[in-house]
Every structure is written in structure tokens, then in C-alpha cells.
């Protein structure tokens, strides 16, 4: 039998490539100066879902919450093998913390009849690892964090090896479950060339609207709002027919209770952001030769740091 | 979610595994003591486990807890998310603490978000400091006094964010291992032991634990007196052996930067920095490490930092107390030779000949 897998993916700034240019004078990060990437451990979650489908059948649905730009990672997920891609985007979801994010995601997954929900262990922009467990709590399904190996799926239960830091555990739970996947679980497959050719053209409604908007901004004669709306509809219908429309859900569609969404639904607030100031102290340089090294070692022995 | 409650206690989740308290809750008691004293409230430790768990209360009191809430039940013998979060949520509802802290361990990072979701309260992950302070929301005239400032690195450690929650309590945080100093045990301290009902009779355990294997930690960076670390600049796994040789001759632990771990030069257990272990050795030797913020923030509390790097402009030299601009492949063998020379080198340096040994 097959399993319906839902993978939560996030587009994140590539924090490993932060350079001086990406840091602003007030110590905040200029997100625009950083490349946006597929959160690395979400790729492992996607791979785990694709492997389940390859072996047992079923479907893989990728969902991403964010700005329409997050379609980039949804397209990538389609190219790697996902069957369906859904963008959750809504201005009222902006500034959601992990609690609000997990609530919104739970509303979306509630519409999908998932057997297995997969999340990367954590995202590299916040490194919080909170959305997975919180999402499971909201969905009232068991959470299995830190999946390192999927041992078995037998139709009703899942058996998983999880990494608990100083060892491992093998646990079994009834489906449906939510798992969070470690980077050590697998090696994500690359996008398939044939799928790239097809899905590079996949778009969400928001992206099509943006293109139409840009056309309108240009000096396109006779281009009215009405005409634009008509163009958008036509284009969306064409993409849908070809299976290239990235579905787009907003909070109304999710029937989300707005008090738990966005800034208002987020109990954590930022008090202050500071740049990291490293404490410098007295500094002495030693020459990279025998005499420099000996002098250094002698001083360390003298003050009983070593020896 | 509970209401803002100024008389609420400060709590530490006393993570215990295999009948033994983990280091982090003990470390958290020192910070908890400080916060509770500042707020003039009690410090509580919340201890969950199987039958034998009550034997651990003494240590929690000796290290600063005023009260220990003990919840003992066979269903809590081995950690799993659902029963633990169920018990803690009930305790929070009943006793309304204002602050709850957890270690940012695999268990704490699994439990705390589940509790936060069920209690609909805020949670800040991986804090490196906690303080009490006042917050005025932008565009508001209200000042919220004596909130928990939850201080954590963000964006790969390039910024430090201070997070507060003022309307939905308790204020919860997970705290990184090693960033708080473990308090000395004071056996003369007294405290109250409060036995609590688990209330798990109707709760089914969602996970069947088939096998559970714990390995003793082979690497102990946290309590190492000397650490020799290598970074991407080491250049290869083969070159990294030199780091090990220098460590051996100093009786030191081997560390690595995230880059070195990512490149496969050294295992993740050895990683020093915000995403690895926070260390405070007497001497930290950084070889071929450029000095990314996320790395330096995890070792800047070292008594002395020696940097060896070919690039004189590497940021590591700004964090260092001593530096050698040069190739570690040449410098480390010289260091080893000098250290093995030991006392004679010290004498030589004290005398006239620096080239001795």
C-alpha cells in the first residue's frame, strides 16, 4: 500500500555564506544580500519521503510557507520528484514565530490527509528545531524527532532509528506520525534533468500576477486592470492543465483563526538585535620560527598554562 | 497559556536519564538561582521519571533549588514526548510559574516546543544568556517590567537577538549546554520536596521503544583544560592528524570548527562553536581557523587563545591573545618539539638562548 507523505520545506538565507557585506551597520542582516536556498535538512526530509514513495507507492506533497519567492524551493522539490507543490502565502502570516507557523502549517496539513509528515530537523536561519514538534502537537499525532534511518513501514506502523545525541533509539509508532529528519539520514537526490525541463515553467498565481503587474507598470498601451486579471486567469488555467500550477493557499482558504497567525499570534517578540562583538584582549605575536615558538611555549610553561 | 503572574516561580526542567541528572539542568540551577533572587520568587526543579527518581532531589536542592516537584510514574521511566509534555503542561496550569527553562539537549529541544505548543506560550531556543529586564513594545506606552530577556545567537551566529514574551506566559527558553557554570553543591542547603500526581492513567504512550543505546561520550570538550582545534585551513584530513598529535602531547582534547566538521576532517562531537559545544578551557589553540563569529562565540571565554594561521588578516587574531602567522604544518611540529623540551625550553628562555631545545 502507498503512503501520503507531506514534506514541509522552507526557503532560507544561506547563513553559512554570511560575509561582511550582508551585515548592516546596526548589526542586522541584510537578507537581500544573501542567496536564498532550500533549507538543507528539508532536502533530507524530501529525500526520505521520495524513498518511501519509491518503495511503497503513494504521493509526496511539498508545502512551503513564505513569500511567493519561496516557489523557488517548491519548483526544486518538483524537479527532485515531488508530485504536488503548495505555497502558503498571506500577508497576515508575516512575522509568525514558530508557534504561529506551526499553527498555520497544521491548518494546511489538516486538508491533506497525510500518513507521514516530514520536516527537516531544523532550519539554518533560526536553528530552533521547534516547528516540527509544535506541528505534531497541533496535529495531535506522535512526533519522532531526529530520524536517522527508517527501519520499516508495515501499513499501520512506522519503525525509526533516531539519533539522541549520545546514542540512538529504535521506536515504533502508529501512523499518522510526524518525523523530523537529520542531515545524516540520507543523501538527497539531485533534480532530474527531464523534470527540470518540465517544472522550470511551474508557477504560482502570485508569480503570474507579479509578471502581469510588471507588464502593466511598463508602457503597455491599453493594458487595463481588467485585461490583466483576465490574462492571469488564462495563464493559470493553462498551467493547471499542464500540471504546472503551484497551488497557492491563503489563510482564508485554510480557515485559520487569525488570532493565532502572524505577529499577533506570536508570543515571542524581538526586544533587540545586536551584532556580535568579540572581546579582544592583550595580543602578542610570535614569529613562526624556532625562537618564536620556544618563547611562546616558555611563557605558557612559566604561567602554568601548560606543563 | 497562563496569565502574566508576577509571583510565579522560576522553574528548571531537571532532565535525568538512566537515573542520573544531566549536566545542563544543574548548570541551569545557577542561572535560575540568580533570576529567582532578582525576582524574589522561589526556584523550582521539575523532576520526572520512574520509581527511583526521588533519589535525585538532594543534588537539585544542594545546587540551588528551593523546591523539587517530583513526578514518578512507570510511564515516565524512559523519556518520550507525549507523557512528559502532558505532565509538565498540567504542572504549569496548576502552579503558574513565570519562567521555565530547559537544557537545549536532544530531549529539551523535543520537549520544550511540544509544551509551548500545548500551552500556547512562547519559547526561545538555544539561549546563551538569560537576564531580567524591561521591555517597551514599539508604538506602545506600556513598559513591561521584569521580563525574561532570552538572549540567543541567530543567523548562523552572526547576530545576537534578545527575545521577550510579555502577554502569554510562562516565559520559556532552552539553554545551550556549557554556557552556564555549574554551581558547587552545598549539602547544607534545605528545600521542599513536592510529590505530584502524574495523571497519566488515561494517557497512552504513543511510542514503543524497541531499543535504546546510550554511548558514553568519548569527547569531553566542556571540561577540557586545553583544546587544540583545527579549521578549514588545515587543508586535509591527513593534515588534521597534526592537530591530534599536538593535543596528545599537551593532554588536550581535539576540537574543530564547523567548516572542519563539514569537510569531514573531524567528527561532529568535536565541533566547537554556537552550533557545537561552548567551551571555556584554560588554553585554546586554533589552527587554520579563520575565526567566524559562530566559532569564536563558542570559545571566547577561554583563558588564553593562541591562533595559528597563514592569513595575518584572519579575524581569529582579533579574538586571540597570542598569535603565530604561519603555516601550521611547519609551526605545530616546532610546538611539539618545544613542549617535549619542556622545562629546558623554559630555562633556556629565562636564560639567554632562545634557540635551545
XYZ file of C-alpha atoms in Angstrom:
664
model
C 0.000 0.000 0.000
C 1.103 3.543 -0.548
C 1.592 6.368 1.899
C 0.701 10.017 1.572
C 3.765 11.952 2.614
C 3.684 15.694 3.235
C 7.050 17.438 3.424
C 7.356 20.892 4.985
C 10.104 22.849 3.291
C 11.484 26.308 3.916
C 13.399 28.781 1.849
C 16.184 30.232 3.968
C 19.023 32.702 3.552
C 22.294 30.841 3.192
C 23.673 31.720 6.618
C 26.870 29.813 6.008
C 27.811 32.398 3.446
C 27.349 35.483 5.529
C 30.032 37.974 4.727
C 30.672 41.467 5.942
C 28.519 42.823 3.139
C 25.440 41.058 4.428
C 25.783 42.657 7.839
C 24.269 46.085 8.205
C 25.692 48.785 10.425
C 23.012 48.352 13.056
C 24.015 44.718 13.359
C 21.058 43.296 11.496
C 21.349 41.049 8.498
C 20.540 42.262 5.046
C 18.613 39.235 3.835
C 18.666 40.534 0.295
C 22.454 40.225 0.200
C 22.308 36.513 0.911
C 21.408 33.827 -1.584
C 18.114 32.096 -0.730
C 18.387 28.320 -0.631
C 16.418 25.170 0.095
C 16.881 24.587 3.823
C 19.458 21.764 3.846
C 17.743 19.342 6.236
C 14.420 19.848 4.436
C 16.144 18.279 1.427
C 16.805 15.237 3.610
C 13.127 15.204 4.637
C 12.102 15.351 0.971
C 14.513 12.556 0.067
C 13.118 10.366 2.844
C 9.583 10.931 1.504
C 10.627 10.186 -2.083
C 12.336 6.985 -0.940
C 9.136 5.914 0.851
C 7.144 6.527 -2.320
C 9.705 4.688 -4.455
C 9.456 1.649 -2.237
C 5.815 1.600 -1.175
C 3.968 3.847 -3.612
C 1.815 6.788 -2.572
C 2.340 10.512 -3.012
C 4.749 13.231 -1.981
C 3.368 16.719 -1.423
C 5.753 19.585 -0.680
C 4.421 22.601 1.174
C 6.253 25.830 1.826
C 5.113 28.852 3.771
C 6.547 32.215 2.861
C 6.678 34.918 0.248
C 5.923 33.974 -3.373
C 9.712 33.798 -3.854
C 9.548 30.536 -1.879
C 8.172 28.974 -5.072
C 11.814 28.540 -5.992
C 12.191 25.717 -3.446
C 8.815 24.246 -4.442
C 9.969 24.096 -8.073
C 13.149 22.436 -6.866
C 11.047 19.898 -4.932
C 9.016 19.159 -8.090
C 12.232 18.707 -10.079
C 13.523 16.256 -7.487
C 10.342 14.215 -7.680
C 7.524 15.702 -5.566
C 4.055 15.066 -7.020
C 2.445 18.214 -5.769
C 3.600 21.604 -4.526
C 1.651 24.034 -2.360
C 2.628 27.552 -1.420
C 1.093 29.026 1.717
C 1.350 32.752 1.405
C -0.565 35.546 3.070
C 0.466 38.979 4.310
C -1.363 38.262 7.541
C 1.040 35.373 8.180
C 4.078 37.682 8.134
C 6.244 37.810 11.266
C 4.913 34.486 12.524
C 7.114 32.875 15.163
C 7.401 29.095 15.422
C 4.107 28.778 17.329
C 2.111 30.720 14.723
C 3.955 28.993 11.872
C 3.159 25.556 13.229
C -0.486 26.557 13.661
C -0.764 27.730 10.048
C 1.029 24.634 8.749
C -1.299 22.439 10.817
C -4.310 24.066 9.130
C -2.814 23.262 5.731
C -1.842 19.693 6.575
C -5.311 19.173 8.020
C -6.537 19.461 4.432
C -4.140 16.856 3.076
C -4.836 13.525 4.825
C -1.193 12.804 5.445
C 0.049 9.441 6.702
C 3.541 10.765 7.348
C 4.520 14.410 7.787
C 8.228 15.046 7.332
C 10.192 18.115 8.382
C 13.903 18.812 8.372
C 15.238 18.734 11.912
C 15.859 22.476 11.863
C 16.271 25.458 9.540
C 19.629 27.179 9.289
C 18.277 30.716 9.694
C 16.902 30.189 13.181
C 18.295 26.775 14.162
C 15.362 26.402 16.556
C 14.120 22.891 15.625
C 10.751 23.903 17.111
C 8.293 23.807 14.231
C 8.398 20.008 13.838
C 7.398 19.106 17.418
C 4.936 22.011 17.591
C 3.291 20.983 14.354
C 2.906 17.422 15.644
C 1.296 18.713 18.824
C -1.166 20.812 16.819
C -1.974 17.858 14.568
C -2.327 15.552 17.611
C -0.013 12.980 16.073
C 3.083 11.366 17.627
C 6.368 13.144 16.939
C 9.575 11.267 16.247
C 12.448 13.736 16.186
C 15.951 13.212 14.772
C 15.192 10.410 12.305
C 18.404 8.863 11.080
C 17.056 5.720 9.479
C 13.653 4.464 8.523
C 13.601 0.796 9.509
C 10.126 -0.320 8.480
C 6.655 0.699 7.357
C 4.029 -2.011 7.602
C 0.830 -0.242 6.670
C -0.114 0.727 10.206
C 3.130 1.485 11.976
C 6.453 3.116 11.319
C 9.735 1.990 12.884
C 12.509 4.522 13.023
C 16.042 4.809 14.281
C 16.563 8.202 15.904
C 19.756 9.931 16.934
C 19.522 11.082 20.541
C 22.918 12.756 20.702
C 24.740 10.326 22.964
C 23.318 7.242 21.329
C 20.333 6.024 19.371
C 16.836 4.697 19.867
C 14.641 2.475 17.756
C 10.993 3.412 18.210
C 7.720 2.354 16.665
C 4.556 4.425 16.367
C 1.166 4.097 14.764
C 0.513 6.180 11.681
C -0.117 9.017 11.140
C 3.102 10.477 12.576
C 5.382 13.431 12.145
C 9.111 12.848 11.821
C 11.972 15.334 11.770
C 14.887 14.242 9.627
C 18.608 14.673 10.286
C 21.160 15.516 7.600
C 22.815 12.169 8.317
C 19.683 10.233 7.272
C 20.364 10.142 3.546
C 21.915 11.845 0.547
C 19.309 13.920 -1.299
C 18.921 13.003 -4.948
C 19.659 15.760 -7.447
C 16.889 17.232 -9.581
C 16.199 15.016 -12.588
C 17.040 16.571 -15.972
C 13.713 15.641 -17.558
C 11.779 17.013 -14.636
C 13.794 20.253 -14.722
C 12.791 20.748 -18.361
C 9.182 20.367 -17.363
C 8.899 22.003 -13.965
C 11.135 25.006 -14.525
C 7.991 26.522 -16.004
C 5.841 25.814 -12.943
C 4.456 28.985 -11.392
C 2.154 30.033 -8.599
C -0.683 32.511 -9.083
C 1.266 35.141 -7.136
C 4.178 34.854 -9.540
C 1.904 35.172 -12.555
C 0.247 38.208 -11.008
C 3.657 39.742 -10.466
C 4.577 39.305 -14.119
C 1.253 40.798 -15.207
C 1.798 43.654 -12.785
C 5.245 44.363 -14.215
C 3.783 44.427 -17.690
C 1.228 46.940 -16.513
C 3.932 49.081 -14.971
C 5.672 49.221 -18.333
C 4.182 51.368 -21.037
C 1.913 48.748 -22.417
C -0.833 50.627 -24.183
C -4.421 49.682 -23.472
C -3.411 47.450 -20.595
C -6.206 47.734 -18.038
C -6.634 46.045 -14.686
C -9.462 44.063 -16.163
C -7.359 42.881 -19.040
C -4.625 41.971 -16.574
C -6.980 39.918 -14.402
C -8.168 38.117 -17.494
C -4.588 37.360 -18.546
C -3.791 35.999 -15.099
C -6.824 33.699 -15.167
C -6.000 32.481 -18.645
C -2.394 31.788 -17.785
C -3.258 29.993 -14.528
C -5.754 27.791 -16.341
C -3.132 26.887 -18.966
C -0.572 25.970 -16.307
C -3.086 23.950 -14.353
C -3.951 21.974 -17.446
C -0.267 21.115 -17.914
C 0.152 20.254 -14.234
C 2.456 23.212 -13.784
C 0.438 25.387 -11.428
C 1.922 25.585 -7.960
C -1.131 25.662 -5.733
C -1.450 28.727 -3.579
C -3.338 28.746 -0.309
C -4.079 31.750 1.881
C -5.340 31.943 5.453
C -8.954 32.253 4.311
C -8.674 29.053 2.327
C -7.081 27.384 5.379
C -9.931 28.682 7.552
C -7.246 29.693 10.025
C -8.189 31.566 13.182
C -6.342 34.842 12.670
C -5.680 35.353 16.364
C -3.104 32.544 16.181
C -1.421 33.820 12.988
C 1.249 36.362 12.167
C 2.640 38.913 14.576
C -0.447 38.879 16.802
C -0.373 35.107 17.077
C 3.281 35.064 18.031
C 4.063 35.257 21.752
C 7.783 35.833 21.198
C 8.779 39.396 20.307
C 12.181 40.762 19.421
C 13.424 43.127 22.087
C 16.729 43.914 20.466
C 19.182 42.750 17.791
C 22.889 43.293 18.261
C 25.874 42.493 16.175
C 28.321 40.132 17.754
C 31.227 41.901 19.351
C 34.110 39.662 20.130
C 36.135 40.525 23.147
C 39.673 41.311 22.203
C 42.327 41.327 24.854
C 46.029 41.859 25.006
C 47.641 40.359 21.959
C 51.161 39.235 21.373
C 52.534 37.872 18.157
C 55.284 35.295 17.983
C 57.476 34.540 14.965
C 56.748 31.282 13.116
C 60.294 30.044 13.693
C 62.070 28.061 16.416
C 62.838 31.065 18.537
C 59.294 32.417 18.362
C 57.754 29.062 19.163
C 60.170 28.444 22.037
C 59.459 31.848 23.502
C 55.725 31.171 23.308
C 55.988 27.728 24.922
C 58.268 29.116 27.623
C 55.738 31.786 28.525
C 52.931 29.201 28.674
C 55.028 26.997 30.960
C 56.012 29.949 33.093
C 52.429 30.916 33.884
C 51.457 27.239 34.353
C 49.043 27.180 31.405
C 50.845 24.065 30.221
C 53.403 21.694 31.679
C -1.152 29.684 28.156
C -1.286 31.178 31.618
C -1.812 34.783 32.644
C 1.092 37.042 33.495
C 1.853 36.121 37.077
C 4.448 38.173 38.935
C 4.558 35.821 41.897
C 5.184 32.817 39.661
C 8.232 30.708 40.381
C 11.273 30.126 38.207
C 11.490 26.508 37.080
C 14.213 24.299 35.710
C 13.340 21.057 33.957
C 15.596 18.558 35.707
C 16.439 16.284 32.798
C 17.506 12.903 34.111
C 18.454 9.896 32.080
C 19.128 6.392 33.298
C 18.631 7.525 36.878
C 21.244 10.258 36.590
C 20.833 14.010 36.297
C 22.263 15.526 33.138
C 24.751 18.391 33.410
C 22.549 21.079 31.880
C 19.782 21.214 34.495
C 22.467 21.532 37.135
C 24.081 24.344 35.146
C 20.656 25.951 34.788
C 20.178 25.988 38.540
C 22.936 28.593 38.903
C 21.242 30.911 36.396
C 17.829 30.025 37.825
C 19.025 30.962 41.310
C 20.181 34.336 40.024
C 16.881 35.016 38.222
C 14.727 33.832 41.125
C 16.640 36.016 43.591
C 16.282 39.039 41.346
C 12.534 38.427 41.072
C 12.247 37.481 44.763
C 10.499 34.186 43.990
C 11.319 30.526 44.599
C 13.398 28.361 42.306
C 11.738 25.057 41.480
C 13.200 21.991 39.800
C 10.800 19.711 37.957
C 11.909 16.111 38.117
C 10.116 13.434 36.104
C 10.955 9.760 35.933
C 10.310 6.218 37.062
C 10.241 4.882 40.587
C 13.803 5.623 41.600
C 13.772 9.258 40.573
C 13.224 10.616 44.104
C 16.852 9.852 44.995
C 17.962 12.767 42.806
C 16.186 15.513 44.747
C 19.072 16.080 47.179
C 21.511 17.147 44.487
C 18.994 19.586 42.981
C 18.490 21.266 46.352
C 22.216 21.301 47.093
C 22.773 23.143 43.824
C 20.206 25.846 44.407
C 16.608 24.616 44.093
C 14.165 25.748 46.799
C 11.596 23.161 45.764
C 11.659 19.973 43.768
C 8.450 18.861 42.095
C 8.745 15.110 41.798
C 6.549 13.196 39.395
C 7.220 9.489 39.498
C 5.380 7.062 37.248
C 6.317 3.950 35.307
C 5.210 5.711 32.117
C 7.927 8.330 32.740
C 10.724 5.823 33.170
C 12.037 6.323 29.663
C 11.697 9.747 28.062
C 9.134 10.201 25.352
C 7.470 13.389 24.239
C 3.780 12.861 24.943
C 3.668 11.817 28.625
C 6.425 14.270 29.589
C 4.735 17.230 27.914
C 1.386 16.161 29.369
C 2.754 16.191 32.920
C 4.617 19.466 32.517
C 1.634 21.240 30.967
C -0.533 20.133 33.894
C 2.058 21.385 36.378
C 2.283 24.721 34.556
C -1.507 25.115 34.562
C -1.758 24.247 38.235
C 1.175 26.236 39.601
C 1.645 29.021 37.071
C 5.426 29.515 37.040
C 6.629 32.683 35.296
C 9.767 31.148 33.793
C 10.507 27.585 32.669
C 13.999 26.660 31.473
C 15.141 23.501 29.741
C 18.550 22.350 28.565
C 18.965 22.658 24.788
C 19.661 18.932 24.641
C 18.040 16.481 22.216
C 15.395 15.858 24.908
C 14.915 19.518 25.853
C 14.631 20.544 22.197
C 11.948 17.866 21.704
C 10.003 18.501 24.918
C 10.003 22.300 25.222
C 8.408 23.053 21.814
C 5.710 20.468 22.470
C 4.924 22.068 25.826
C 4.973 25.549 24.241
C 2.558 24.442 21.550
C 0.137 22.855 24.006
C 0.388 25.751 26.456
C 0.243 28.272 23.572
C 3.156 30.212 25.026
C 6.445 31.474 23.627
C 9.726 29.606 23.528
C 13.215 30.714 22.591
C 15.662 28.023 21.542
C 19.332 27.689 22.366
C 19.766 30.706 24.608
C 23.295 31.626 25.569
C 22.251 34.064 28.275
C 19.167 34.973 30.270
C 18.616 38.249 32.101
C 15.780 40.169 33.714
C 14.870 43.473 32.081
C 12.128 45.850 30.978
C 10.596 45.982 27.512
C 8.550 48.662 25.820
C 6.880 47.420 22.645
C 7.414 49.793 19.705
C 4.472 52.165 19.344
C 3.195 51.455 22.838
C 3.472 53.410 26.078
C 3.284 50.348 28.265
C 6.532 49.204 29.812
C 6.567 45.537 30.741
C 8.795 45.244 33.763
C 10.994 42.370 34.870
C 10.638 40.185 31.808
C 12.933 37.338 30.932
C 15.400 38.507 28.305
C 16.068 35.413 26.214
C 19.365 36.020 24.507
C 20.449 33.827 21.625
C 22.559 33.850 18.514
C 20.669 33.894 15.224
C 21.520 33.799 11.547
C 24.278 31.283 11.949
C 25.616 33.192 14.917
C 26.174 36.463 13.133
C 23.733 38.405 15.273
C 22.554 38.190 18.851
C 18.817 38.537 19.364
C 17.086 39.323 22.638
C 13.588 37.855 22.708
C 10.809 38.584 25.193
C 7.250 37.430 25.693
C 5.068 39.737 27.687
C 1.496 38.649 27.114
C 1.443 34.880 27.125
C 3.237 33.081 29.902
C 5.151 31.179 31.064
C 8.310 32.596 29.525
C 10.210 29.572 28.291
C 13.701 29.014 26.948
C 16.055 26.192 26.151
C 19.630 26.960 27.143
C 22.761 25.681 25.498
C 24.878 23.225 27.331
C 28.076 24.618 28.798
C 27.221 28.319 28.677
C 26.195 28.498 32.346
C 28.676 27.484 35.001
C 27.697 24.509 37.139
C 27.143 25.574 40.748
C 29.032 23.862 43.567
C 26.884 21.529 45.635
C 26.110 22.944 49.079
C 24.958 19.987 51.155
C 23.755 22.267 53.949
C 21.001 23.780 51.781
C 17.465 22.703 52.559
C 14.437 22.640 50.325
C 10.934 21.347 49.939
C 10.048 18.176 48.071
C 6.621 18.278 46.474
C 5.257 14.955 45.238
C 2.866 15.457 42.343
C 0.415 13.177 40.608
C 1.417 12.169 37.096
C -2.199 11.938 35.940
C -1.174 9.554 33.175
C -3.656 6.760 33.779
C -5.631 7.605 30.664
C -2.634 8.596 28.576
C -1.469 6.008 26.105
C 2.219 6.010 25.259
C 2.453 6.741 21.520
C 5.936 5.304 21.080
C 7.048 1.763 21.621
C 10.735 1.894 22.454
C 12.288 -1.142 20.898
C 15.910 -0.403 21.592
C 17.755 2.343 23.379
C 21.518 2.579 23.264
C 23.500 5.233 25.068
C 27.176 5.678 24.429
C 29.488 7.277 26.912
C 30.719 10.491 25.429
C 34.225 9.937 24.134
C 34.918 13.596 23.645
C 34.679 15.865 26.600
C 35.294 19.365 25.338
C 33.318 21.043 28.074
C 35.629 20.146 30.905
C 38.885 20.081 28.910
C 41.686 22.259 30.281
C 43.339 22.581 26.901
C 41.750 22.246 23.463
C 43.589 22.111 20.145
C 41.209 22.885 17.287
C 41.555 22.808 13.540
C 39.585 24.555 10.821
C 39.232 24.524 7.059
C 42.769 25.926 6.797
C 44.172 22.601 7.973
C 43.642 21.591 4.362
C 43.079 17.838 4.577
C 42.077 15.017 6.857
C 45.664 13.840 6.728
C 46.988 17.202 7.919
C 44.419 17.103 10.690
C 46.460 14.301 12.331
C 48.913 17.010 13.360
C 46.153 18.581 15.461
C 45.750 15.247 17.235
C 49.499 14.954 17.794
C 49.723 18.382 19.358
C 46.684 17.587 21.520
C 48.248 14.326 22.693
C 51.457 15.933 23.735
C 49.518 18.533 25.740
C 46.997 16.082 27.201
C 44.384 18.158 25.388
C 41.096 17.427 23.632
C 40.756 17.826 19.875
C 38.262 20.393 18.622
C 37.156 21.553 15.208
C 35.339 24.428 13.554
C 32.066 23.855 11.720
C 33.964 24.096 8.442
C 36.337 21.316 9.521
C 33.377 19.139 10.520
C 31.556 19.897 7.259
C 34.688 18.964 5.316
C 34.849 15.666 7.188
C 38.230 16.365 8.835
C 36.817 15.628 12.277
C 33.603 14.176 13.759
C 30.742 16.400 14.859
C 31.282 15.526 18.551
C 34.387 17.689 18.346
C 32.718 20.811 16.994
C 33.336 23.995 18.931
C 31.074 26.990 18.401
C 27.491 28.037 18.640
C 26.239 25.025 16.735
C 28.663 22.741 18.533
C 29.939 22.868 22.073
C 30.597 26.032 24.027
C 33.943 25.656 25.754
C 35.968 27.521 28.356
C 39.376 25.861 28.606
C 42.457 27.464 30.141
C 44.114 27.342 26.719
C 42.523 27.178 23.282
C 44.774 26.653 20.294
C 43.084 27.493 16.978
C 44.927 26.139 13.942
C 43.844 27.113 10.440
C 40.609 28.569 11.785
C 39.601 31.843 10.171
C 37.527 32.896 13.157
C 33.901 33.019 12.033
C 31.693 34.654 14.617
C 29.830 31.443 15.278
C 33.097 29.725 16.169
C 34.606 32.485 18.280
C 31.425 32.921 20.294
C 31.791 29.323 21.408
C 35.355 29.669 22.693
C 35.936 33.323 23.593
C 35.652 32.517 27.292
C 38.881 30.538 27.082
C 41.572 31.784 29.466
C 44.087 32.098 26.646
C 43.610 31.800 22.921
C 46.510 31.011 20.634
C 45.838 31.403 16.909
C 47.972 29.893 14.179
C 47.002 30.973 10.686
C 48.734 31.852 7.446
C 46.472 34.846 6.863
C 47.526 37.779 9.063
C 44.126 39.416 8.473
C 42.088 36.422 9.663
C 39.518 37.550 12.253
C 40.748 34.846 14.633
C 43.685 37.073 15.532
C 41.271 39.639 16.930
C 39.881 37.089 19.355
C 43.331 35.714 20.215
C 45.750 36.646 22.965
C 48.700 35.091 21.195
C 49.259 34.571 17.524
C 51.630 32.996 15.071
C 51.254 33.986 11.451
C 52.472 30.923 9.646
C 51.730 27.508 8.222
C 50.525 25.137 10.920
C 52.236 22.257 9.132
C 55.522 23.912 9.978
C 54.597 25.568 13.248
C 52.944 22.604 15.003
C 55.969 20.278 14.762
C 58.041 23.089 16.243
C 55.499 23.496 19.022
C 55.535 19.785 19.765
C 59.310 19.796 19.882
C 59.350 22.795 22.206
C 56.695 21.316 24.516
C 58.513 17.994 24.714
C 61.622 20.006 25.522
C 59.537 21.323 28.425
C 61.485 22.680 31.311
C 64.700 23.062 29.363
C 62.880 25.383 26.992
C 61.573 27.390 29.915
C 65.056 27.595 31.323
C 66.529 28.443 28.000
C 64.050 31.240 27.520
C 64.684 32.510 31.027
C 68.394 32.447 30.302
C 69.975 33.703 27.173
C 69.428 31.113 24.463
C 66.029 31.115 22.770
C 67.083 28.509 20.250
C 67.645 25.866 22.844
C 65.759 22.557 22.526
